[in-house]
Amino acid sequence: MAKMTLEQLRKLREEKKKQLDMRDPDNKQIHIVVGMGTSGIAAGAKDTLDAFLRCIENRGLTNVAVRQVGSFGLDYAEPTVEVVMPDMPRVIYGKVTPDVAEKIVLEHIIGKKLVENHVYDRPAADIVDKE
Amino acid sequence: MAYKQYVLICGGTGCESNKSDTIYKNFLSLLEKENLQSDVQVLKTGCFGFCEQGPIVKVLPDESFYVQVKPEDAEGIVNEHLIKGRPVSNLLYNKEQSKEFAKVDDIEFYQKQFRVVLRNCGFINPEDINEYIARDGYAALEKALFEMSPDDIIEELKISGLRGRGGAGFPTWRKWAFSKAVESDVKYIVCNADEGDPGAYMDRSVLEGDPHSVLEAMTIAAKAVGATKGFIYVRAEYPLAIHRLKVAIKQSREMGLLGEDIMGSGFSFDIEIRLGAGAFVCGEETALLASIEGSRGTPRPRPPFPAVKGLWGKPTVINNVETLANIPVIITRGGKWFSGIGTETSKGTKVFALTGKINNSGLVEVPMGTPLRDIVFNIGGGIPNGKKFKAVQTGGPSGGVITEEYLDTPIDYENLQKLGSIMGSGGMIVMDEDDCMVNVAKFYLGFTVDESCGKCSPCRIGGRKLYNLLDKISKGNGTMEDLETIKEIGHTMQKASLCGLGQTAPNPVLSTMRYFEDEYKAHIIDKTCPTGKCVDLVTYTIISDKCIGCGLCARRCPVNAISGEKKQPHLIDQTKCIKCGECYAACKFSAIEKK
Ligand SMILES: Cc1cc2nc3c(=O)[nH]c(=O)nc-3n(C[C@H](O)[C@H](O)[C@H](O)COP(=O)(O)O)c2cc1C
Ligand code: SF4
Ligand code: SF4
Ligand code: SF4
Ligand code: FES
């Protein structure tokens, strides 16, 4: 570590703040919950998760927490993702590839519009769309 | 690429002594085995406060709060939670909350707390200066060095209303202003990290969990008063705190946040650690200074106050760890923000170390003015085993007891004083119906008598006399005149002792006498100890109607004081009995009476 000038310290702080903000779930109103069950992982949930994180970082969104849970029970629609945010209905998305993940961030989280083709509901048989 | 998950492991003294370091290492090696090092960040933090439940492991962003974790539990958390996203419910504090995110805020222990002093404890890695910087660390120093004059800094503190957390509650700005006003070639800043009160450990936790906040504050103080050199006086029994301080000092020196020409501002200040041997009296400011100077740690009369004439005769500001930890926040967020928290006379928050007969013991930070009832019953979760609350001792050996009827009093410096106790450093010991007040007073006096430096006679002789009188009462030999004598000696010590140790030593006995006079009288007149704590006044007898003659008690008795035929009522020979209570605990038929 070298001695800091005021400017360097400020720059360092901004940089580190971003990293630490990712850790801090307080005050984050938006939650993206990625299903990481066995079938989800097999279907590529890990890449989906990475895509969300990358996209959020690139857009500088500080209000979003990305969490992982076990399976949502929608095995045929993996990878599955739930998005929870104020002023929007709670939605489960299915077949969320990295591309779709980016779409969800842009359209759902930033644009406040549902990404229609990928909306799946809770796993009750009569509600789930016929594919 | 950013981390996806975070594992925060408590590295406070309490959890470390329960193997949290092994837990940390297990996580690291398991994650390496699964090739997840770049997905999951594992870090050791300072104390989370909820030490009762330690070792604690917190997983973010899920906020899963794992308690009483054992080293072998790491495997389950890695495999189930981190890899498969399924929290290990039997390790969670709120076991029901296995599905939804387990919000830490939902835990009662944290609900009424408000963390200013402990803002970084349990969240950052205290051995990484970058983490402190990311939490606005050293932003206050920036402001103080580049945007504020010494008078501005002192004015901000004045607006904040911050008072010393080391015991007496002296306004911090005023102390700094005294020191600033003195002309001198050299001035010093001293951090008092002696923390001698039995049961108190908030200063230790701040040093272990957020050491940079203290360094930053001391540098701000130095700028305000014009000091060039600082000392942290910390007791040698705090090895982890000392280690973290050393790491912090090294890192901030390397970055140029301490030392020569800080951040190119032209201002220079450096800090050294001084170890204390752990004598209570060395926490008293003039004794502390003597100890730093290399002499024996005994108090001297004040004035002159250290702020004017301190270390080697030079102006010296002495502040407590918790006081200092408040300062960076006051500078960054403003004195006005700070003064919005708390009561009319006592601003900000206070950290208490809650121990004794309480379900959730731990470190608790609440706004000043929070009623004691909230602390004991909401945050503390009440008294274990269905026992009745009796009193809380605040202020340690310098304080007194607060009883049931005052539980709703908002706690601040003035209110505690009115009740005959003090804020002190924030030790809070909860007592239940089984605690004997004579015994409690005797315990504290025993402590102060042991710790008295012996320099002045009111404390040296008075303290010993008080102790002897309490001992006499606890043995059933006291008289009503003794109570008067206690008051007389106590008041004399309060007035005539040289330092705070002797001045406050009678507080526990005067306070318990004030609220529990009946209990003292029971010892003196009836020669009984209502709680059975005073061994000499207790007798164990066997109720022959209830005794079935199983002989269990007789086998347990270490001195063979119990005799009797099988299936016949047994009998205790009182001349042999040493009152150990073994038989009482052993009898399954409640046939032994304790009186
Ligand atoms: C016997 C005795 C022991 C003390 N122990 C401590 C201590 O351990 N830590 C502390 O900060 N202050 C202690 N004090 C209070 C200090 O003398 C001093 O008032 C305090 O450090 C000032 O800091 P503050 O203004 O930030 O509270 C003690 C006082 C007395 C009389
Ligand atoms: S009051 Fe007690 S501890 Fe203080 S100087 Fe006198 S003898 Fe020493
Ligand atoms: S243990 Fe109880 S019941 Fe058994 S002999 Fe002793 S007093 Fe009697
Ligand atoms: S109290 Fe202890 S010494 Fe006395 S009779 Fe019971 S077991 Fe024996
Ligand atoms: S030491 Fe771990 S919670 Fe306090």
Short mmCIF file of C-alpha atoms in Angstrom, two decimals, chain B residues 84-383:
data_model
loop_
_atom_site.label_atom_id
_atom_site.label_comp_id
_atom_site.label_asym_id
_atom_site.label_seq_id
_atom_site.Cartn_x
_atom_site.Cartn_y
_atom_site.Cartn_z
CA LYS B 84 -27.99 -25.94 -3.01
CA GLY B 85 -29.60 -22.83 -1.58
CA ARG B 86 -31.25 -24.63 1.31
CA PRO B 87 -30.52 -23.05 4.69
CA VAL B 88 -29.65 -25.57 7.39
CA SER B 89 -32.71 -24.97 9.51
CA ASN B 90 -31.64 -26.70 12.70
CA LEU B 91 -28.71 -24.29 13.03
CA LEU B 92 -30.74 -21.16 12.38
CA TYR B 93 -31.64 -18.94 15.31
CA ASN B 94 -35.21 -18.79 14.05
CA LYS B 95 -35.59 -22.41 13.14
CA GLU B 96 -39.05 -21.94 11.58
CA GLN B 97 -37.65 -19.52 9.03
CA SER B 98 -36.05 -22.08 6.79
CA LYS B 99 -37.75 -21.07 3.56
CA GLU B 100 -38.06 -17.30 3.36
CA PHE B 101 -34.99 -15.20 3.96
CA ALA B 102 -34.26 -15.15 7.64
CA LYS B 103 -34.14 -11.42 8.31
CA VAL B 104 -31.79 -10.67 11.13
CA ASP B 105 -34.00 -7.73 12.02
CA ASP B 106 -36.73 -10.17 12.92
CA ILE B 107 -34.68 -11.46 15.80
CA GLU B 108 -36.03 -9.85 18.93
CA PHE B 109 -32.57 -9.28 20.31
CA TYR B 110 -31.82 -6.84 17.50
CA GLN B 111 -35.21 -5.20 17.07
CA LYS B 112 -34.98 -2.34 19.52
CA GLN B 113 -31.30 -1.79 19.02
CA PHE B 114 -29.79 1.14 17.20
CA ARG B 115 -26.20 0.77 16.18
CA VAL B 116 -23.97 3.79 15.95
CA VAL B 117 -20.92 2.77 17.96
CA LEU B 118 -21.21 -0.83 16.81
CA ARG B 119 -22.04 0.17 13.22
CA ASN B 120 -19.23 -1.87 11.71
CA CYS B 121 -18.87 -4.59 14.33
CA GLY B 122 -19.98 -7.86 12.83
CA PHE B 123 -20.11 -6.50 9.31
CA ILE B 124 -16.57 -5.71 8.23
CA ASN B 125 -13.31 -7.56 8.42
CA PRO B 126 -11.48 -5.50 11.06
CA GLU B 127 -8.11 -6.54 9.71
CA ASP B 128 -8.73 -4.99 6.30
CA ILE B 129 -8.57 -1.21 6.17
CA ASN B 130 -10.33 -1.23 2.79
CA GLU B 131 -13.49 -2.51 4.40
CA TYR B 132 -13.46 0.30 6.91
CA ILE B 133 -12.84 2.81 4.15
CA ALA B 134 -15.77 1.39 2.20
CA ARG B 135 -18.02 2.15 5.15
CA ASP B 136 -17.16 5.86 4.98
CA GLY B 137 -14.07 5.23 7.05
CA TYR B 138 -11.59 8.11 7.17
CA ALA B 139 -14.16 10.37 5.49
CA ALA B 140 -14.48 12.23 8.78
CA LEU B 141 -10.74 12.65 8.93
CA GLU B 142 -10.76 14.04 5.39
CA LYS B 143 -13.34 16.56 6.43
CA ALA B 144 -11.55 17.44 9.64
CA LEU B 145 -8.19 17.92 7.92
CA PHE B 146 -9.25 19.71 4.77
CA GLU B 147 -12.54 21.44 5.48
CA MET B 148 -12.71 22.19 9.17
CA SER B 149 -10.80 24.37 11.59
CA PRO B 150 -10.12 23.11 15.10
CA ASP B 151 -12.93 25.34 16.31
CA ASP B 152 -15.30 23.90 13.72
CA ILE B 153 -14.57 20.39 14.98
CA ILE B 154 -15.14 21.35 18.59
CA GLU B 155 -18.30 23.22 17.66
CA GLU B 156 -19.66 20.16 15.85
CA LEU B 157 -19.03 18.07 18.97
CA LYS B 158 -20.74 20.68 21.08
CA ILE B 159 -23.80 20.54 18.85
CA SER B 160 -23.79 16.76 19.04
CA GLY B 161 -24.00 16.82 22.82
CA LEU B 162 -21.64 13.85 23.10
CA ARG B 163 -20.62 13.06 26.69
CA GLY B 164 -17.88 10.73 27.85
CA ARG B 165 -18.77 7.05 27.92
CA GLY B 166 -16.00 6.11 30.34
CA GLY B 167 -18.16 6.78 33.38
CA ALA B 168 -18.54 10.35 34.44
CA GLY B 169 -20.30 11.68 31.34
CA PHE B 170 -18.24 14.84 30.97
CA PRO B 171 -19.02 16.78 27.75
CA THR B 172 -16.40 15.73 25.25
CA TRP B 173 -16.21 19.08 23.44
CA ARG B 174 -15.43 20.88 26.66
CA LYS B 175 -12.50 18.62 27.45
CA TRP B 176 -11.12 19.22 23.98
CA ALA B 177 -11.65 22.95 24.24
CA PHE B 178 -9.70 23.09 27.54
CA SER B 179 -6.81 21.32 25.94
CA LYS B 180 -6.91 23.42 22.79
CA ALA B 181 -6.82 26.62 24.85
CA VAL B 182 -3.50 25.75 26.49
CA GLU B 183 -0.31 26.91 24.78
CA SER B 184 2.16 24.07 24.57
CA ASP B 185 4.85 22.70 22.27
CA VAL B 186 3.59 19.15 22.73
CA LYS B 187 0.10 17.78 23.37
CA TYR B 188 -1.21 14.25 23.64
CA ILE B 189 -4.33 12.24 22.91
CA VAL B 190 -4.90 9.16 25.03
CA CYS B 191 -7.45 6.44 24.44
CA ASN B 192 -8.55 4.78 27.65
CA ALA B 193 -9.03 1.11 26.76
CA ASP B 194 -8.44 -0.23 30.24
CA GLU B 195 -12.00 -1.42 30.79
CA GLY B 196 -11.74 -2.67 34.33
CA ASP B 197 -15.41 -3.05 35.24
CA PRO B 198 -16.31 -6.66 35.90
CA GLY B 199 -18.77 -7.81 33.24
CA ALA B 200 -18.12 -4.98 30.79
CA TYR B 201 -16.61 -5.69 27.38
CA MET B 202 -17.93 -3.08 24.93
CA ASP B 203 -14.61 -1.32 24.55
CA ARG B 204 -12.93 -4.60 23.79
CA SER B 205 -15.54 -5.36 21.15
CA VAL B 206 -15.07 -2.02 19.44
CA LEU B 207 -11.30 -2.50 19.36
CA GLU B 208 -11.70 -6.02 18.03
CA GLY B 209 -14.44 -5.27 15.55
CA ASP B 210 -13.71 -1.75 14.36
CA PRO B 211 -10.26 -0.57 15.45
CA HIS B 212 -9.91 2.06 12.75
CA SER B 213 -12.83 4.06 14.13
CA VAL B 214 -10.73 4.68 17.25
CA LEU B 215 -7.62 5.61 15.29
CA GLU B 216 -9.59 7.97 13.08
CA ALA B 217 -11.23 9.63 16.08
CA MET B 218 -7.94 10.12 17.88
CA THR B 219 -6.48 11.80 14.81
CA ILE B 220 -9.47 14.11 14.59
CA ALA B 221 -9.02 14.94 18.27
CA ALA B 222 -5.36 15.64 17.61
CA LYS B 223 -6.24 18.06 14.86
CA ALA B 224 -8.81 19.77 17.10
CA VAL B 225 -6.48 20.38 20.02
CA GLY B 226 -3.15 20.50 18.19
CA ALA B 227 -1.65 17.22 19.42
CA THR B 228 1.09 15.30 17.70
CA LYS B 229 1.19 12.03 19.55
CA GLY B 230 -1.35 9.51 20.78
CA PHE B 231 -1.35 6.53 23.11
CA ILE B 232 -3.83 3.72 23.41
CA TYR B 233 -3.72 2.29 26.90
CA VAL B 234 -5.12 -1.21 26.69
CA ARG B 235 -5.00 -4.01 29.20
CA ALA B 236 -2.71 -6.90 28.44
CA GLU B 237 -5.58 -9.36 28.99
CA TYR B 238 -7.02 -8.27 25.63
CA PRO B 239 -4.60 -9.97 23.23
CA LEU B 240 -7.01 -10.07 20.30
CA ALA B 241 -7.85 -6.37 20.64
CA ILE B 242 -4.14 -5.57 20.81
CA HIS B 243 -3.46 -7.64 17.73
CA ARG B 244 -6.23 -5.97 15.72
CA LEU B 245 -5.04 -2.53 16.86
CA LYS B 246 -1.51 -3.30 15.74
CA VAL B 247 -2.74 -4.43 12.33
CA ALA B 248 -4.91 -1.33 12.02
CA ILE B 249 -2.12 1.06 13.01
CA LYS B 250 0.24 -0.57 10.54
CA GLN B 251 -2.26 -0.41 7.69
CA SER B 252 -3.27 3.17 8.27
CA ARG B 253 0.37 4.25 8.56
CA GLU B 254 1.15 2.50 5.28
CA MET B 255 -1.67 4.32 3.58
CA GLY B 256 -0.54 7.59 5.01
CA LEU B 257 -3.62 8.04 7.17
CA LEU B 258 -1.46 8.15 10.25
CA GLY B 259 2.04 9.47 10.68
CA GLU B 260 3.83 12.27 8.87
CA ASP B 261 1.93 14.71 6.67
CA ILE B 262 -1.38 12.84 6.61
CA MET B 263 -2.82 12.74 3.08
CA GLY B 264 -0.58 15.62 2.19
CA SER B 265 -2.43 17.94 4.54
CA GLY B 266 0.69 18.99 6.38
CA PHE B 267 -0.73 17.59 9.60
CA SER B 268 1.19 14.84 11.41
CA PHE B 269 0.07 12.53 14.18
CA ASP B 270 1.06 9.06 15.27
CA ILE B 271 -0.24 6.50 17.75
CA GLU B 272 1.44 3.97 20.02
CA ILE B 273 -0.01 1.17 22.09
CA ARG B 274 0.75 0.96 25.80
CA LEU B 275 -0.13 -2.17 27.72
CA GLY B 276 -1.64 -2.05 31.18
CA ALA B 277 -1.29 -4.86 33.65
CA GLY B 278 -4.98 -4.87 34.39
CA ALA B 279 -5.39 -2.96 37.64
CA PHE B 280 -8.83 -1.39 37.97
CA VAL B 281 -7.41 1.85 39.33
CA CYS B 282 -5.29 2.28 36.19
CA GLY B 283 -8.50 3.14 34.35
CA GLU B 284 -8.69 6.30 36.44
CA GLU B 285 -7.24 8.98 34.26
CA THR B 286 -4.43 10.33 36.41
CA ALA B 287 -3.34 6.81 37.40
CA LEU B 288 -3.42 5.83 33.76
CA LEU B 289 -1.13 8.69 32.87
CA ALA B 290 1.28 7.74 35.63
CA SER B 291 1.30 4.22 34.27
CA ILE B 292 2.08 5.40 30.72
CA GLU B 293 4.90 7.52 32.10
CA GLY B 294 6.35 4.36 33.57
CA SER B 295 5.56 5.00 37.22
CA ARG B 296 3.27 3.06 39.47
CA GLY B 297 -0.37 3.63 38.48
CA THR B 298 -1.77 5.65 41.37
CA PRO B 299 -4.11 8.63 41.13
CA ARG B 300 -3.13 12.17 41.95
CA PRO B 301 -5.39 15.02 42.98
CA ARG B 302 -7.18 17.00 40.27
CA PRO B 303 -6.99 19.87 39.33
CA PRO B 304 -4.81 20.29 37.45
CA PHE B 305 -6.85 18.26 35.02
CA PRO B 306 -5.04 16.18 32.42
CA ALA B 307 -6.55 18.26 29.63
CA VAL B 308 -4.37 21.06 30.95
CA LYS B 309 -1.50 19.20 32.62
CA GLY B 310 -1.28 15.54 31.70
CA LEU B 311 1.42 13.28 30.32
CA TRP B 312 4.84 14.62 31.25
CA GLY B 313 3.11 17.82 32.32
CA LYS B 314 1.68 18.47 28.85
CA PRO B 315 -1.97 18.97 27.89
CA THR B 316 -3.54 15.55 27.36
CA VAL B 317 -7.02 14.63 26.22
CA ILE B 318 -8.16 11.29 27.59
CA ASN B 319 -11.19 9.66 26.05
CA ASN B 320 -12.82 6.33 26.39
CA VAL B 321 -12.99 3.89 23.45
CA GLU B 322 -16.75 4.13 23.04
CA THR B 323 -16.65 7.93 23.21
CA LEU B 324 -14.10 7.95 20.42
CA ALA B 325 -16.00 5.48 18.26
CA ASN B 326 -18.86 7.99 18.10
CA ILE B 327 -16.73 10.81 16.77
CA PRO B 328 -16.21 9.88 13.09
CA VAL B 329 -19.99 9.49 12.68
CA ILE B 330 -20.61 12.85 14.32
CA ILE B 331 -18.20 14.54 11.91
CA THR B 332 -19.55 12.84 8.78
CA ARG B 333 -23.25 12.96 9.62
CA GLY B 334 -23.19 16.14 11.64
CA GLY B 335 -23.66 16.97 15.29
CA LYS B 336 -27.28 17.77 14.65
CA TRP B 337 -28.01 14.29 13.41
CA PHE B 338 -26.39 12.87 16.51
CA SER B 339 -28.26 15.11 18.91
CA GLY B 340 -31.50 13.87 17.38
CA ILE B 341 -30.88 10.56 19.13
CA GLY B 342 -31.32 10.23 22.87
CA THR B 343 -32.77 12.41 25.61
CA GLU B 344 -32.58 16.07 26.55
CA THR B 345 -29.37 15.74 28.54
CA SER B 346 -27.91 12.53 27.13
CA LYS B 347 -27.42 12.31 23.39
CA GLY B 348 -26.68 9.39 21.15
CA THR B 349 -26.71 5.74 22.05
CA LYS B 350 -25.15 3.65 24.78
CA VAL B 351 -23.69 0.20 24.55
CA PHE B 352 -24.47 -2.07 27.47
CA ALA B 353 -22.96 -5.41 28.30
CA LEU B 354 -25.97 -7.35 29.47
CA THR B 355 -25.12 -10.31 31.70
CA GLY B 356 -26.30 -12.17 34.77
CA LYS B 357 -29.71 -13.80 35.06
CA ILE B 358 -30.88 -12.97 31.58
CA ASN B 359 -31.85 -15.10 28.61
CA ASN B 360 -30.06 -13.19 25.87
CA SER B 361 -26.86 -11.94 27.34
CA GLY B 362 -24.66 -9.95 25.01
CA LEU B 363 -23.76 -6.48 23.81
CA VAL B 364 -26.70 -4.19 23.32
CA GLU B 365 -26.70 -0.72 21.81
CA VAL B 366 -29.79 1.41 22.35
CA PRO B 367 -30.64 5.10 22.11
CA MET B 368 -30.20 6.93 25.40
CA GLY B 369 -33.54 7.11 27.12
CA THR B 370 -34.60 3.56 26.36
CA PRO B 371 -36.41 2.20 29.41
CA LEU B 372 -34.63 -0.53 31.27
CA ARG B 373 -37.68 -2.74 30.80
CA ASP B 374 -37.09 -2.83 27.04
CA ILE B 375 -33.52 -3.88 27.54
CA VAL B 376 -34.22 -6.58 30.08
CA PHE B 377 -37.46 -8.00 28.71
CA ASN B 378 -37.49 -7.32 24.98
CA ILE B 379 -33.87 -7.35 23.94
CA GLY B 380 -32.68 -9.46 26.83
CA GLY B 381 -35.60 -11.84 26.59
CA GLY B 382 -36.36 -11.77 30.33
CA ILE B 383 -35.21 -13.92 33.20
#
